[in-house]
Amino acid sequence: MIGLISATAAGAAARDRLAAAWPDRTRVYEGPVGEAVRTAFAECEQLVCFLATGAVVRLLAPLLGDKAADPGVVCVDEAGRFAVSLVGGHGGGANELARAVGEVLGAEPVVTTATDSAGLPGLDTLGLPYEGAVAEVSRALLDGEPVALEAEVAWPLPPLPLAPRGPYTIRLTDRAVPPGEREVLLRPPSLVVGVGASKGAPAEEILALVEAALREAGLSPRSVGELATVDAKADEPGLVAAAERLGVPLVTYPAGELAGVAVPNPSAAPLAAVGTPSVAEAAALARGGELLVPKRKSERADGQPAMATCAVVRRPTRGRLAVVGLGPGARDLLTPRAAAELRRASVLVGLDQYVDQIRDLLRPGTRVLESGLGAEEERARTAVAEARRGQAVALIGSGDAGVYAMASPALAEASDDIDVVGVPGVTAALAAGAVLGAPLGHDHVSISLSDLHTPWEVIERRVRAAAEADLVVTFYNPRSRGRDWQLPKALAILAGHRAPATPVGVVRNASRPDESSRVTTLAGLDPATVDMMTVVTVGNTATRTVAGRMVTPRGYRWQESTREGTR
């Protein structure tokens, strides 16, 4: 919960705007300001104070304890110009809260945390449990001193300016080892604990078994990513409680699926009880991995039979591939989600000219793999290969990466051994449509006229079908120096079904500084004025030009009145 505190009418107005935007996340604290701050500090995970920074500092000073436990505090001036991350920038999430408050209120977020200011991810913000000299190693990264990464377990980290070796170390490990003097341990959730349990097995017995298995194997409980079991035990109270206390999900599998998993220690007892010869080992191995702790049983002080079994597996490395659409070119049409993925990726793969568009957004330490036109399949293979190595990869494309861009070759190459995230972007058709007016107001289709990968016979058949179906058509890749006849041919096909006066929009470099556009007609368009940087949109039989803009009505009921208005 986010506590909101203000002292004046101006502050209350901004406070109420934030409360209205986040009704389920915020709570307004009324009354004397000092008392409100103390109460909210004790009750909330975060605070937004609409007060002078000095006043907030004085009120917070006696309340502050441990930065790992204190709530994040953002201070907003009464004019709503700035949202200052004051306390708990990383641990309390105040840096991200300041940015979010800024988006709602139109305020400038002010973040002074050293790593954020330098464009580096904080080691305590990676979403992984950590131990060791975080401040010292972070300072070394900021000062450009050599910091080495020792990855005992591969995991998709964001970019960091790392060296092959150095006096400071970041170690990715799931082993129960203490950190060195100048070392930070990051604990990836690489361990899966498979658990079998009899009806009524107490959570304490399950937890004691799991803890003993991890301890004796030299594994850290902070790297447990999930408990896994059979579907029949999904609601077993002891298992549910054990997962909650470990802070991990309880993942379940059908007995039939577990029965097909090869295990070293099958048993007749679970086969009779739930339909699979193994629960603990099979559930731990259900998604592959290395069996570190074979099945073992719990031990009971009362001498009664064990009620739980467990096995521990180190799951296979899963890298992350984000396929990112950059939009049509303008920076303000790059979505916040796309920008976040670019900052998250430790490896960026893309066409050289697209990389140049967003190079300034990349964090220090990002490895850039760029290539020229014609190497699309090679880029797709490279991106997938890097993800399979456990990297966090961003594969970029213009517009929307799923529209005539890199998503399809990448996903054709990728299997289910990596995590794939699609980040949509503003397509060229949408950017051009916004420039032209509303040409896509009714059913429409996009067709690429490039026959480099698609036979012309197929393209022609699609154009003819769109013409007969009276669809608005947007042509991508309409004309190049080596392909100068396809656009005239396509326009001739459409002319067989549409009037010569049908509106046609031509937009070159939509959203870029040298953008140009014009609205002409099917009969009046000169294909020689079109190139590969151009999008051509041909209206349907209902499309009209209204005040110089293309408009395709969603319903035909106002077609006559529109026609009257254009005379």
Coordinates of C-alpha atoms in Angstrom, one line a residue:
M1 CA 0.0 0.0 0.0
I2 CA 1.2 3.6 -0.8
G3 CA 0.4 6.2 1.9
L4 CA -0.4 9.7 0.6
I5 CA 0.2 12.7 2.9
S6 CA -0.3 16.4 2.2
A7 CA -0.5 19.6 4.3
T8 CA -2.0 22.3 2.0
A9 CA -4.9 22.6 -0.5
A10 CA -2.4 22.5 -3.5
G11 CA -0.8 19.4 -2.1
A12 CA -4.1 17.8 -1.5
A13 CA -5.2 18.5 -5.1
A14 CA -2.2 16.6 -6.4
R15 CA -2.6 13.9 -3.8
D16 CA -6.2 13.4 -4.8
R17 CA -5.2 13.1 -8.5
L18 CA -2.8 10.3 -7.6
A19 CA -5.4 8.6 -5.4
A20 CA -7.9 8.7 -8.2
A21 CA -5.4 7.2 -10.6
W22 CA -4.4 4.4 -8.2
P23 CA -7.5 3.7 -6.1
D24 CA -6.5 0.2 -5.2
R25 CA -2.9 1.0 -4.4
T26 CA -3.1 4.1 -2.2
R27 CA -4.5 5.3 1.1
V28 CA -4.9 8.9 2.1
Y29 CA -3.8 9.8 5.6
E30 CA -5.5 12.9 7.0
G31 CA -4.9 14.8 10.2
P32 CA -1.7 16.4 11.6
V33 CA 1.1 15.9 9.2
G34 CA 3.6 14.5 11.7
E35 CA 1.1 11.9 13.0
A36 CA 0.1 11.0 9.5
V37 CA 3.7 10.4 8.4
R38 CA 4.4 8.2 11.5
T39 CA 1.3 6.2 10.9
A40 CA 1.8 5.7 7.2
F41 CA 5.5 4.8 7.8
A42 CA 4.4 2.0 10.1
E43 CA 1.6 0.7 7.9
C44 CA 2.7 1.2 4.3
E45 CA 5.3 -0.2 2.0
Q46 CA 5.8 3.2 0.3
L47 CA 4.9 6.9 1.0
V48 CA 4.3 9.9 -1.3
C49 CA 4.5 13.1 0.7
F50 CA 3.2 16.3 -0.9
L51 CA 5.4 18.5 1.3
A52 CA 8.7 20.4 1.2
T53 CA 11.7 18.1 1.1
G54 CA 13.2 19.6 4.3
A55 CA 9.9 19.0 6.2
V56 CA 9.8 15.4 5.1
V57 CA 13.5 14.8 6.1
R58 CA 12.8 16.2 9.6
L59 CA 9.7 14.0 10.0
L60 CA 11.4 10.9 8.7
A61 CA 14.7 11.2 10.6
P62 CA 13.6 9.6 13.9
L63 CA 11.7 6.8 12.0
L64 CA 14.5 5.5 9.8
G65 CA 16.0 2.2 10.7
D66 CA 17.4 -0.3 8.2
K67 CA 17.4 0.7 4.5
A68 CA 16.5 -2.9 3.6
A69 CA 13.3 -2.6 5.6
D70 CA 12.3 1.1 5.6
P71 CA 9.5 2.0 3.1
G72 CA 10.4 3.9 0.0
V73 CA 9.5 7.6 0.2
V74 CA 8.9 10.0 -2.6
C75 CA 8.5 13.7 -2.0
V76 CA 6.4 15.9 -4.4
D77 CA 6.5 19.7 -4.3
E78 CA 3.2 21.4 -4.0
A79 CA 3.3 22.7 -7.5
G80 CA 3.6 19.1 -8.8
R81 CA 6.8 19.8 -10.8
F82 CA 9.1 17.2 -9.3
A83 CA 8.8 13.7 -7.8
V84 CA 12.0 13.2 -5.6
S85 CA 13.1 9.7 -4.6
L86 CA 14.0 10.5 -1.1
V87 CA 14.4 7.3 0.9
G88 CA 14.6 3.6 -0.1
G89 CA 15.5 4.3 -3.8
H90 CA 16.3 0.6 -4.4
G91 CA 15.2 -1.5 -1.5
G92 CA 11.9 0.5 -1.0
G93 CA 11.3 0.9 -4.7
A94 CA 11.2 4.7 -4.4
N95 CA 13.1 5.3 -7.7
E96 CA 10.5 3.4 -9.7
L97 CA 7.7 5.0 -7.7
A98 CA 9.1 8.5 -8.5
R99 CA 9.0 7.7 -12.2
A100 CA 5.5 6.3 -11.9
V101 CA 4.2 9.3 -9.9
G102 CA 5.9 11.6 -12.5
E103 CA 3.9 9.9 -15.3
V104 CA 0.6 10.4 -13.5
L105 CA 1.2 14.0 -12.4
G106 CA 3.3 15.2 -15.2
A107 CA 6.2 15.7 -12.8
E108 CA 9.9 15.3 -13.4
P109 CA 11.2 12.3 -11.5
V110 CA 14.4 13.1 -9.6
V111 CA 16.6 10.1 -8.9
T112 CA 20.0 10.6 -7.3
T113 CA 21.0 7.0 -6.5
A114 CA 24.5 6.6 -7.9
T115 CA 23.9 3.5 -10.1
D116 CA 20.7 4.9 -11.6
S117 CA 22.3 8.2 -12.4
A118 CA 25.1 6.4 -14.2
G119 CA 22.7 4.1 -16.0
L120 CA 23.7 1.0 -14.2
P121 CA 21.3 -1.5 -12.6
G122 CA 21.6 -1.7 -8.9
L123 CA 22.9 -5.0 -7.7
D124 CA 20.1 -4.9 -5.1
T125 CA 17.4 -4.3 -7.7
L126 CA 18.0 -7.4 -9.9
G127 CA 15.2 -9.4 -8.4
L128 CA 17.6 -11.9 -7.0
P129 CA 18.5 -12.5 -3.3
Y130 CA 21.9 -11.1 -2.6
E131 CA 24.6 -11.2 0.0
G132 CA 27.9 -9.5 0.5
A133 CA 29.6 -6.2 -0.2
V134 CA 26.9 -4.6 -2.4
A135 CA 27.9 -1.0 -1.7
E136 CA 31.6 -1.7 -2.2
V137 CA 31.2 -3.6 -5.5
S138 CA 28.6 -1.1 -6.8
R139 CA 31.1 1.7 -6.1
A140 CA 33.8 -0.2 -8.0
L141 CA 31.4 -0.5 -11.0
L142 CA 30.7 3.2 -10.8
D143 CA 34.4 4.1 -10.6
G144 CA 35.3 1.8 -13.5
E145 CA 37.4 -0.6 -11.5
P146 CA 37.6 -4.2 -12.8
V147 CA 34.7 -6.3 -11.5
A148 CA 34.5 -9.9 -12.6
L149 CA 31.5 -12.2 -13.0
E150 CA 31.8 -15.7 -11.9
A151 CA 28.7 -17.5 -13.1
E152 CA 28.5 -20.9 -11.5
V153 CA 24.9 -20.9 -12.7
A154 CA 23.9 -19.1 -15.9
W155 CA 21.1 -16.6 -15.5
P156 CA 19.9 -13.7 -17.7
L157 CA 21.3 -10.7 -16.0
P158 CA 20.9 -7.1 -17.2
P159 CA 24.1 -5.4 -18.7
L160 CA 27.0 -4.7 -16.3
P161 CA 30.4 -3.3 -17.3
L162 CA 32.3 -6.4 -16.3
A163 CA 35.9 -7.5 -16.7
P164 CA 37.4 -11.0 -17.3
R165 CA 39.0 -10.7 -13.8
G166 CA 39.5 -8.2 -11.1
P167 CA 39.7 -7.5 -7.4
Y168 CA 35.9 -7.3 -7.1
T169 CA 33.5 -10.2 -7.9
I170 CA 29.9 -10.8 -8.6
R171 CA 29.2 -14.5 -8.2
L172 CA 26.0 -16.2 -9.4
T173 CA 25.7 -19.3 -7.3
D174 CA 23.1 -21.6 -5.7
R175 CA 25.7 -23.1 -3.4
A176 CA 25.6 -22.4 0.3
V177 CA 28.9 -20.5 0.5
P178 CA 29.7 -17.2 2.3
P179 CA 30.7 -14.1 0.2
G180 CA 34.3 -13.1 0.0
E181 CA 35.6 -9.7 1.2
R182 CA 35.0 -7.9 -2.0
E183 CA 32.3 -10.1 -3.4
V184 CA 28.5 -10.0 -4.0
L185 CA 26.6 -13.3 -4.2
L186 CA 23.5 -13.4 -6.3
R187 CA 21.2 -16.3 -5.8
P188 CA 19.3 -17.3 -8.9
P189 CA 16.1 -19.4 -8.4
S190 CA 17.8 -22.3 -10.1
L191 CA 16.7 -25.1 -7.7
V192 CA 13.5 -27.1 -8.0
V193 CA 12.5 -29.2 -5.0
G194 CA 10.2 -32.1 -5.8
V195 CA 8.0 -33.2 -2.9
G196 CA 5.8 -36.1 -2.2
A197 CA 3.6 -36.0 0.8
S198 CA 1.1 -38.3 2.5
K199 CA -2.3 -37.0 3.4
G200 CA -2.0 -34.8 6.4
A201 CA 1.8 -34.4 6.3
P202 CA 2.6 -31.4 8.5
A203 CA 4.4 -28.4 7.0
E204 CA 7.1 -28.6 9.7
E205 CA 8.0 -32.1 8.6
I206 CA 8.2 -31.1 4.9
L207 CA 10.2 -28.0 5.7
A208 CA 12.6 -29.9 7.9
L209 CA 13.2 -32.4 5.2
V210 CA 13.8 -29.8 2.5
E211 CA 16.1 -27.8 4.7
A212 CA 18.1 -30.9 5.6
A213 CA 18.4 -32.0 2.0
L214 CA 19.7 -28.6 0.9
R215 CA 22.1 -28.2 3.9
E216 CA 23.7 -31.6 3.4
A217 CA 24.1 -31.0 -0.4
G218 CA 25.6 -27.6 0.3
L219 CA 22.8 -25.7 -1.5
S220 CA 21.3 -22.4 -0.6
P221 CA 17.6 -22.3 0.3
R222 CA 17.6 -18.8 -1.2
S223 CA 18.0 -20.4 -4.6
V224 CA 14.9 -22.5 -4.4
G225 CA 12.6 -21.4 -7.2
E226 CA 9.6 -23.7 -6.7
L227 CA 8.2 -26.7 -4.9
A228 CA 6.8 -29.3 -7.4
T229 CA 4.5 -32.2 -6.8
V230 CA 1.7 -34.2 -8.4
D231 CA -1.7 -32.6 -9.2
A232 CA -3.4 -34.8 -6.6
K233 CA -1.5 -33.0 -3.9
A234 CA -2.2 -29.4 -5.2
D235 CA -4.4 -28.6 -2.1
E236 CA -2.5 -30.6 0.5
P237 CA -2.4 -28.1 3.4
G238 CA 1.2 -29.0 4.5
L239 CA 2.6 -28.6 1.0
V240 CA 0.7 -25.3 0.5
A241 CA 2.0 -23.9 3.8
A242 CA 5.5 -25.1 3.1
A243 CA 5.6 -23.3 -0.2
E244 CA 4.2 -20.1 1.4
R245 CA 6.8 -20.2 4.1
L246 CA 9.6 -20.7 1.6
G247 CA 8.1 -17.9 -0.5
V248 CA 8.0 -20.0 -3.7
P249 CA 5.1 -21.2 -5.9
L250 CA 3.8 -24.8 -5.6
V251 CA 3.9 -26.2 -9.1
T252 CA 1.9 -29.4 -9.9
Y253 CA 1.9 -31.9 -12.8
P254 CA -0.6 -34.6 -13.9
A255 CA 0.3 -38.1 -12.7
G256 CA 0.4 -39.3 -16.3
E257 CA 3.0 -36.8 -17.2
L258 CA 5.1 -37.6 -14.1
A259 CA 4.8 -41.3 -14.9
G260 CA 6.7 -40.7 -18.2
V261 CA 9.7 -39.1 -16.5
A262 CA 12.7 -41.4 -16.1
V263 CA 13.9 -41.5 -12.5
P264 CA 16.5 -43.5 -10.6
N265 CA 14.3 -44.5 -7.7
P266 CA 10.7 -45.5 -8.7
S267 CA 8.4 -47.0 -6.1
A268 CA 5.2 -49.0 -6.1
A269 CA 3.7 -46.9 -3.2
P270 CA 3.1 -43.6 -5.1
L271 CA 2.0 -45.6 -8.2
A272 CA -0.7 -47.2 -6.1
A273 CA -1.6 -44.0 -4.3
V274 CA -1.6 -41.3 -7.1
G275 CA -0.9 -43.2 -10.4
T276 CA 2.9 -42.5 -10.9
P277 CA 5.9 -44.5 -9.7
S278 CA 7.6 -41.3 -8.6
V279 CA 6.5 -38.0 -7.3
A280 CA 9.5 -36.2 -5.7
E281 CA 12.1 -37.1 -8.3
A282 CA 9.7 -36.9 -11.3
A283 CA 8.2 -33.6 -10.3
A284 CA 11.7 -32.1 -9.8
L285 CA 12.8 -33.4 -13.2
A286 CA 9.6 -32.7 -15.1
R287 CA 11.2 -29.8 -17.0
G288 CA 14.7 -31.4 -17.2
G289 CA 17.8 -30.6 -15.2
E290 CA 20.5 -32.2 -13.1
L291 CA 19.4 -34.3 -10.1
L292 CA 21.5 -33.0 -7.2
V293 CA 19.7 -34.8 -4.4
P294 CA 18.0 -38.1 -5.1
K295 CA 14.8 -39.0 -3.3
R296 CA 15.0 -39.0 0.5
K297 CA 12.5 -39.5 3.2
S298 CA 11.7 -37.3 6.2
E299 CA 12.7 -38.5 9.7
R300 CA 10.2 -38.3 12.5
A301 CA 11.2 -38.1 16.2
D302 CA 8.2 -40.3 17.2
G303 CA 9.5 -43.2 15.1
Q304 CA 6.3 -43.2 12.9
P305 CA 6.6 -43.8 9.1
A306 CA 7.9 -40.8 7.1
M307 CA 5.1 -38.6 5.6
A308 CA 7.2 -36.7 3.0
T309 CA 9.9 -37.3 0.4
C310 CA 11.9 -34.8 -1.5
A311 CA 14.4 -34.5 -4.4
V312 CA 16.4 -31.5 -5.6
V313 CA 17.2 -30.6 -9.2
R314 CA 19.2 -27.8 -10.7
R315 CA 16.9 -26.7 -13.6
P316 CA 18.4 -26.1 -17.1
T317 CA 19.5 -22.6 -17.9
R318 CA 16.8 -20.5 -19.4
G319 CA 17.8 -17.4 -21.2
R320 CA 15.4 -14.6 -22.1
L321 CA 14.7 -13.3 -25.6
A322 CA 12.7 -10.1 -26.0
V323 CA 11.6 -9.3 -29.5
V324 CA 11.2 -5.6 -29.5
G325 CA 9.4 -3.3 -31.9
L326 CA 11.1 0.2 -32.0
G327 CA 8.2 1.9 -33.7
P328 CA 8.4 3.9 -37.0
G329 CA 11.4 6.0 -35.9
A330 CA 10.3 8.9 -33.7
R331 CA 11.7 8.6 -30.2
D332 CA 8.3 9.5 -28.6
L333 CA 6.7 6.6 -30.4
L334 CA 9.1 4.1 -28.8
T335 CA 7.0 2.6 -26.1
P336 CA 8.1 2.7 -22.4
R337 CA 8.0 -1.1 -22.4
A338 CA 10.4 -1.3 -25.4
A339 CA 12.8 1.2 -23.7
A340 CA 12.7 -0.9 -20.5
E341 CA 13.6 -4.1 -22.5
L342 CA 16.4 -2.3 -24.2
R343 CA 17.8 -1.4 -20.8
R344 CA 17.3 -4.9 -19.4
A345 CA 19.1 -6.7 -22.2
S346 CA 22.8 -7.6 -21.8
V347 CA 22.9 -8.5 -25.5
L348 CA 21.3 -6.5 -28.3
V349 CA 20.9 -7.9 -31.8
G350 CA 19.8 -5.8 -34.6
L351 CA 20.1 -4.2 -38.0
D352 CA 22.9 -1.6 -37.8
Q353 CA 20.7 1.4 -38.7
Y354 CA 18.1 0.4 -36.1
V355 CA 20.8 0.0 -33.5
D356 CA 22.0 3.5 -34.2
Q357 CA 18.5 4.8 -33.4
I358 CA 18.5 3.6 -29.9
R359 CA 22.2 3.2 -29.0
D360 CA 22.0 6.1 -26.4
L361 CA 19.3 4.1 -24.5
L362 CA 21.6 1.1 -23.9
R363 CA 23.2 0.6 -20.5
P364 CA 26.9 0.4 -20.0
G365 CA 28.1 -3.1 -20.6
T366 CA 25.5 -4.0 -23.2
R367 CA 27.1 -6.2 -25.9
V368 CA 25.9 -5.1 -29.4
L369 CA 25.7 -7.6 -32.3
E370 CA 24.8 -5.6 -35.4
S371 CA 24.7 -6.5 -39.0
G372 CA 23.5 -5.1 -42.3
L373 CA 20.5 -5.6 -44.6
G374 CA 19.9 -9.1 -45.9
A375 CA 21.2 -10.8 -42.7
E376 CA 17.8 -11.3 -41.0
E377 CA 17.9 -15.0 -40.6
E378 CA 21.5 -14.8 -39.3
R379 CA 20.4 -12.2 -36.7
A380 CA 17.5 -14.4 -35.6
R381 CA 19.8 -17.4 -35.1
T382 CA 22.3 -15.3 -33.2
A383 CA 19.7 -13.9 -30.9
V384 CA 18.3 -17.4 -30.1
A385 CA 21.8 -18.8 -29.6
E386 CA 22.7 -16.0 -27.1
A387 CA 19.5 -16.7 -25.2
R388 CA 20.3 -20.4 -25.0
R389 CA 23.6 -19.4 -23.4
G390 CA 21.5 -17.9 -20.6
Q391 CA 21.8 -14.3 -21.7
A392 CA 19.1 -11.6 -21.6
V393 CA 18.7 -10.7 -25.3
A394 CA 16.8 -8.0 -27.1
L395 CA 16.2 -8.6 -30.8
I396 CA 15.0 -5.3 -32.4
G397 CA 13.0 -4.5 -35.4
S398 CA 11.3 -1.4 -36.7
G399 CA 7.6 -0.7 -36.3
D400 CA 6.2 -3.8 -34.7
A401 CA 8.7 -6.7 -34.7
G402 CA 5.9 -9.1 -35.6
V403 CA 4.9 -7.2 -38.8
Y404 CA 7.3 -7.9 -41.7
A405 CA 10.1 -7.9 -39.2
M406 CA 12.2 -10.1 -36.9
A407 CA 9.7 -11.9 -34.7
S408 CA 8.7 -14.6 -37.2
P409 CA 12.3 -15.8 -38.1
A410 CA 13.3 -15.6 -34.4
L411 CA 10.3 -17.6 -33.2
A412 CA 10.7 -20.1 -36.0
E413 CA 14.2 -20.7 -34.7
A414 CA 13.4 -20.7 -31.0
S415 CA 12.2 -23.8 -29.1
D416 CA 10.8 -24.0 -25.6
D417 CA 14.2 -24.0 -23.9
I418 CA 14.2 -20.2 -23.7
D419 CA 11.7 -17.6 -22.4
V420 CA 10.4 -15.3 -25.2
V421 CA 8.7 -12.0 -24.6
G422 CA 7.1 -10.0 -27.4
V423 CA 7.1 -6.2 -27.1
P424 CA 4.7 -4.5 -29.6
G425 CA 5.5 -1.4 -31.5
V426 CA 3.7 1.2 -33.6
T427 CA 3.7 -0.2 -37.1
A428 CA 4.4 1.8 -40.3
A429 CA 0.8 1.3 -41.4
L430 CA -0.5 2.9 -38.1
A431 CA 2.0 5.7 -38.2
A432 CA 1.1 6.5 -41.8
G433 CA -2.6 6.1 -41.1
A434 CA -2.4 8.7 -38.3
V435 CA -0.7 11.1 -40.7
L436 CA -3.3 10.6 -43.4
G437 CA -6.3 10.8 -41.2
A438 CA -8.4 7.7 -40.6
P439 CA -7.9 5.5 -43.7
L440 CA -8.0 2.2 -41.6
G441 CA -11.3 2.9 -40.0
H442 CA -12.8 -0.2 -41.5
D443 CA -11.5 -3.6 -42.5
H444 CA -8.0 -3.4 -43.9
V445 CA -5.1 -5.5 -45.0
S446 CA -1.3 -5.0 -45.3
I447 CA 0.5 -6.6 -48.2
S448 CA 4.3 -6.5 -48.9
L449 CA 5.1 -6.1 -52.6
S450 CA 8.6 -7.5 -52.1
D451 CA 9.0 -10.7 -54.0
L452 CA 12.4 -11.5 -52.5
H453 CA 10.8 -14.1 -50.2
T454 CA 7.3 -14.5 -51.6
P455 CA 6.6 -15.4 -55.2
W456 CA 4.9 -12.7 -57.2
E457 CA 2.1 -15.1 -58.1
V458 CA 1.2 -15.4 -54.4
I459 CA 1.4 -11.6 -53.9
E460 CA -0.8 -11.0 -56.9
R461 CA -3.4 -13.4 -55.7
R462 CA -3.5 -11.7 -52.3
V463 CA -3.9 -8.2 -54.0
R464 CA -6.7 -9.5 -56.2
A465 CA -8.5 -11.0 -53.1
A466 CA -8.2 -7.7 -51.2
A467 CA -9.5 -5.9 -54.2
E468 CA -12.5 -8.2 -54.6
A469 CA -13.2 -8.0 -50.9
D470 CA -13.2 -4.2 -50.9
L471 CA -10.6 -4.0 -48.2
V472 CA -8.4 -0.9 -47.6
V473 CA -4.9 -1.9 -48.6
T474 CA -1.6 -0.8 -47.2
F475 CA 1.4 -1.6 -49.3
Y476 CA 4.7 -2.2 -47.6
N477 CA 8.0 -2.3 -49.6
P478 CA 6.1 -0.9 -52.6
R479 CA 9.0 0.0 -54.9
S480 CA 12.8 -0.1 -55.1
R481 CA 15.3 0.5 -57.9
G482 CA 15.4 -3.2 -58.7
R483 CA 11.6 -3.7 -58.3
D484 CA 9.8 -1.0 -60.2
W485 CA 6.9 -2.8 -61.9
Q486 CA 5.2 -4.5 -58.9
L487 CA 3.4 -1.4 -57.6
P488 CA 1.9 -0.4 -61.0
K489 CA 0.7 -4.0 -61.4
A490 CA -0.9 -4.0 -57.9
L491 CA -2.6 -0.6 -58.5
A492 CA -3.9 -1.9 -61.8
I493 CA -5.5 -4.8 -60.1
L494 CA -7.2 -2.5 -57.5
A495 CA -8.3 -0.2 -60.4
G496 CA -10.4 -3.1 -61.8
H497 CA -12.6 -2.9 -58.7
R498 CA -12.4 0.7 -57.6
A499 CA -13.1 4.1 -59.1
P500 CA -10.3 6.2 -60.4
A501 CA -11.1 8.8 -57.7
T502 CA -10.5 6.4 -54.9
P503 CA -8.3 8.2 -52.3
V504 CA -4.7 7.0 -52.0
G505 CA -2.4 8.1 -49.2
V506 CA 1.4 8.2 -49.7
V507 CA 3.6 8.7 -46.6
R508 CA 7.4 8.7 -46.6
N509 CA 9.4 8.3 -43.4
A510 CA 6.4 8.5 -41.2
S511 CA 7.2 10.2 -37.8
R512 CA 10.7 11.0 -38.8
P513 CA 12.1 14.5 -39.2
D514 CA 12.0 14.3 -43.0
E515 CA 8.4 13.0 -43.0
S516 CA 6.4 13.8 -46.1
S517 CA 2.8 12.9 -47.1
R518 CA 0.2 13.5 -49.6
V519 CA -3.3 12.4 -50.5
T520 CA -4.0 11.6 -54.2
T521 CA -6.2 9.2 -56.1
L522 CA -5.9 5.8 -57.6
A523 CA -5.7 7.4 -61.1
G524 CA -3.4 10.2 -60.0
L525 CA -0.7 8.3 -58.2
D526 CA 2.7 8.2 -60.0
P527 CA 4.5 5.1 -58.9
A528 CA 7.8 6.7 -59.7
T529 CA 7.4 9.0 -56.7
V530 CA 7.4 6.0 -54.3
D531 CA 10.4 4.2 -52.8
M532 CA 11.1 1.7 -50.1
M533 CA 10.8 4.3 -47.3
T534 CA 7.2 4.9 -48.4
V535 CA 3.9 3.4 -47.3
V536 CA 1.0 3.5 -49.8
T537 CA -2.6 3.2 -48.5
V538 CA -5.4 2.7 -51.0
G539 CA -8.9 3.3 -49.7
N540 CA -11.9 1.1 -50.3
T541 CA -15.1 2.1 -52.1
A542 CA -16.4 3.9 -49.1
T543 CA -13.2 5.9 -48.3
R544 CA -13.5 9.7 -48.8
T545 CA -11.3 12.7 -48.6
V546 CA -12.6 15.1 -45.9
A547 CA -10.8 18.4 -45.4
G548 CA -7.7 16.9 -47.1
R549 CA -7.7 13.8 -44.9
M550 CA -8.5 10.2 -45.8
V551 CA -11.5 8.8 -43.9
T552 CA -12.9 5.3 -44.2
P553 CA -16.2 5.1 -42.3
R554 CA -16.7 2.3 -39.8
G555 CA -20.3 2.0 -40.9
Y556 CA -21.8 2.9 -44.3
R557 CA -24.8 4.7 -42.9
W558 CA -23.1 8.1 -43.0
Q559 CA -21.5 7.5 -46.4
E560 CA -24.0 9.7 -48.2
S561 CA -23.6 12.6 -45.8
T562 CA -19.9 12.3 -46.0
R563 CA -20.1 12.4 -49.8
E564 CA -22.3 15.5 -49.6
G565 CA -19.7 17.1 -47.3
T566 CA -16.9 16.6 -49.8
R567 CA -18.7 18.2 -52.8

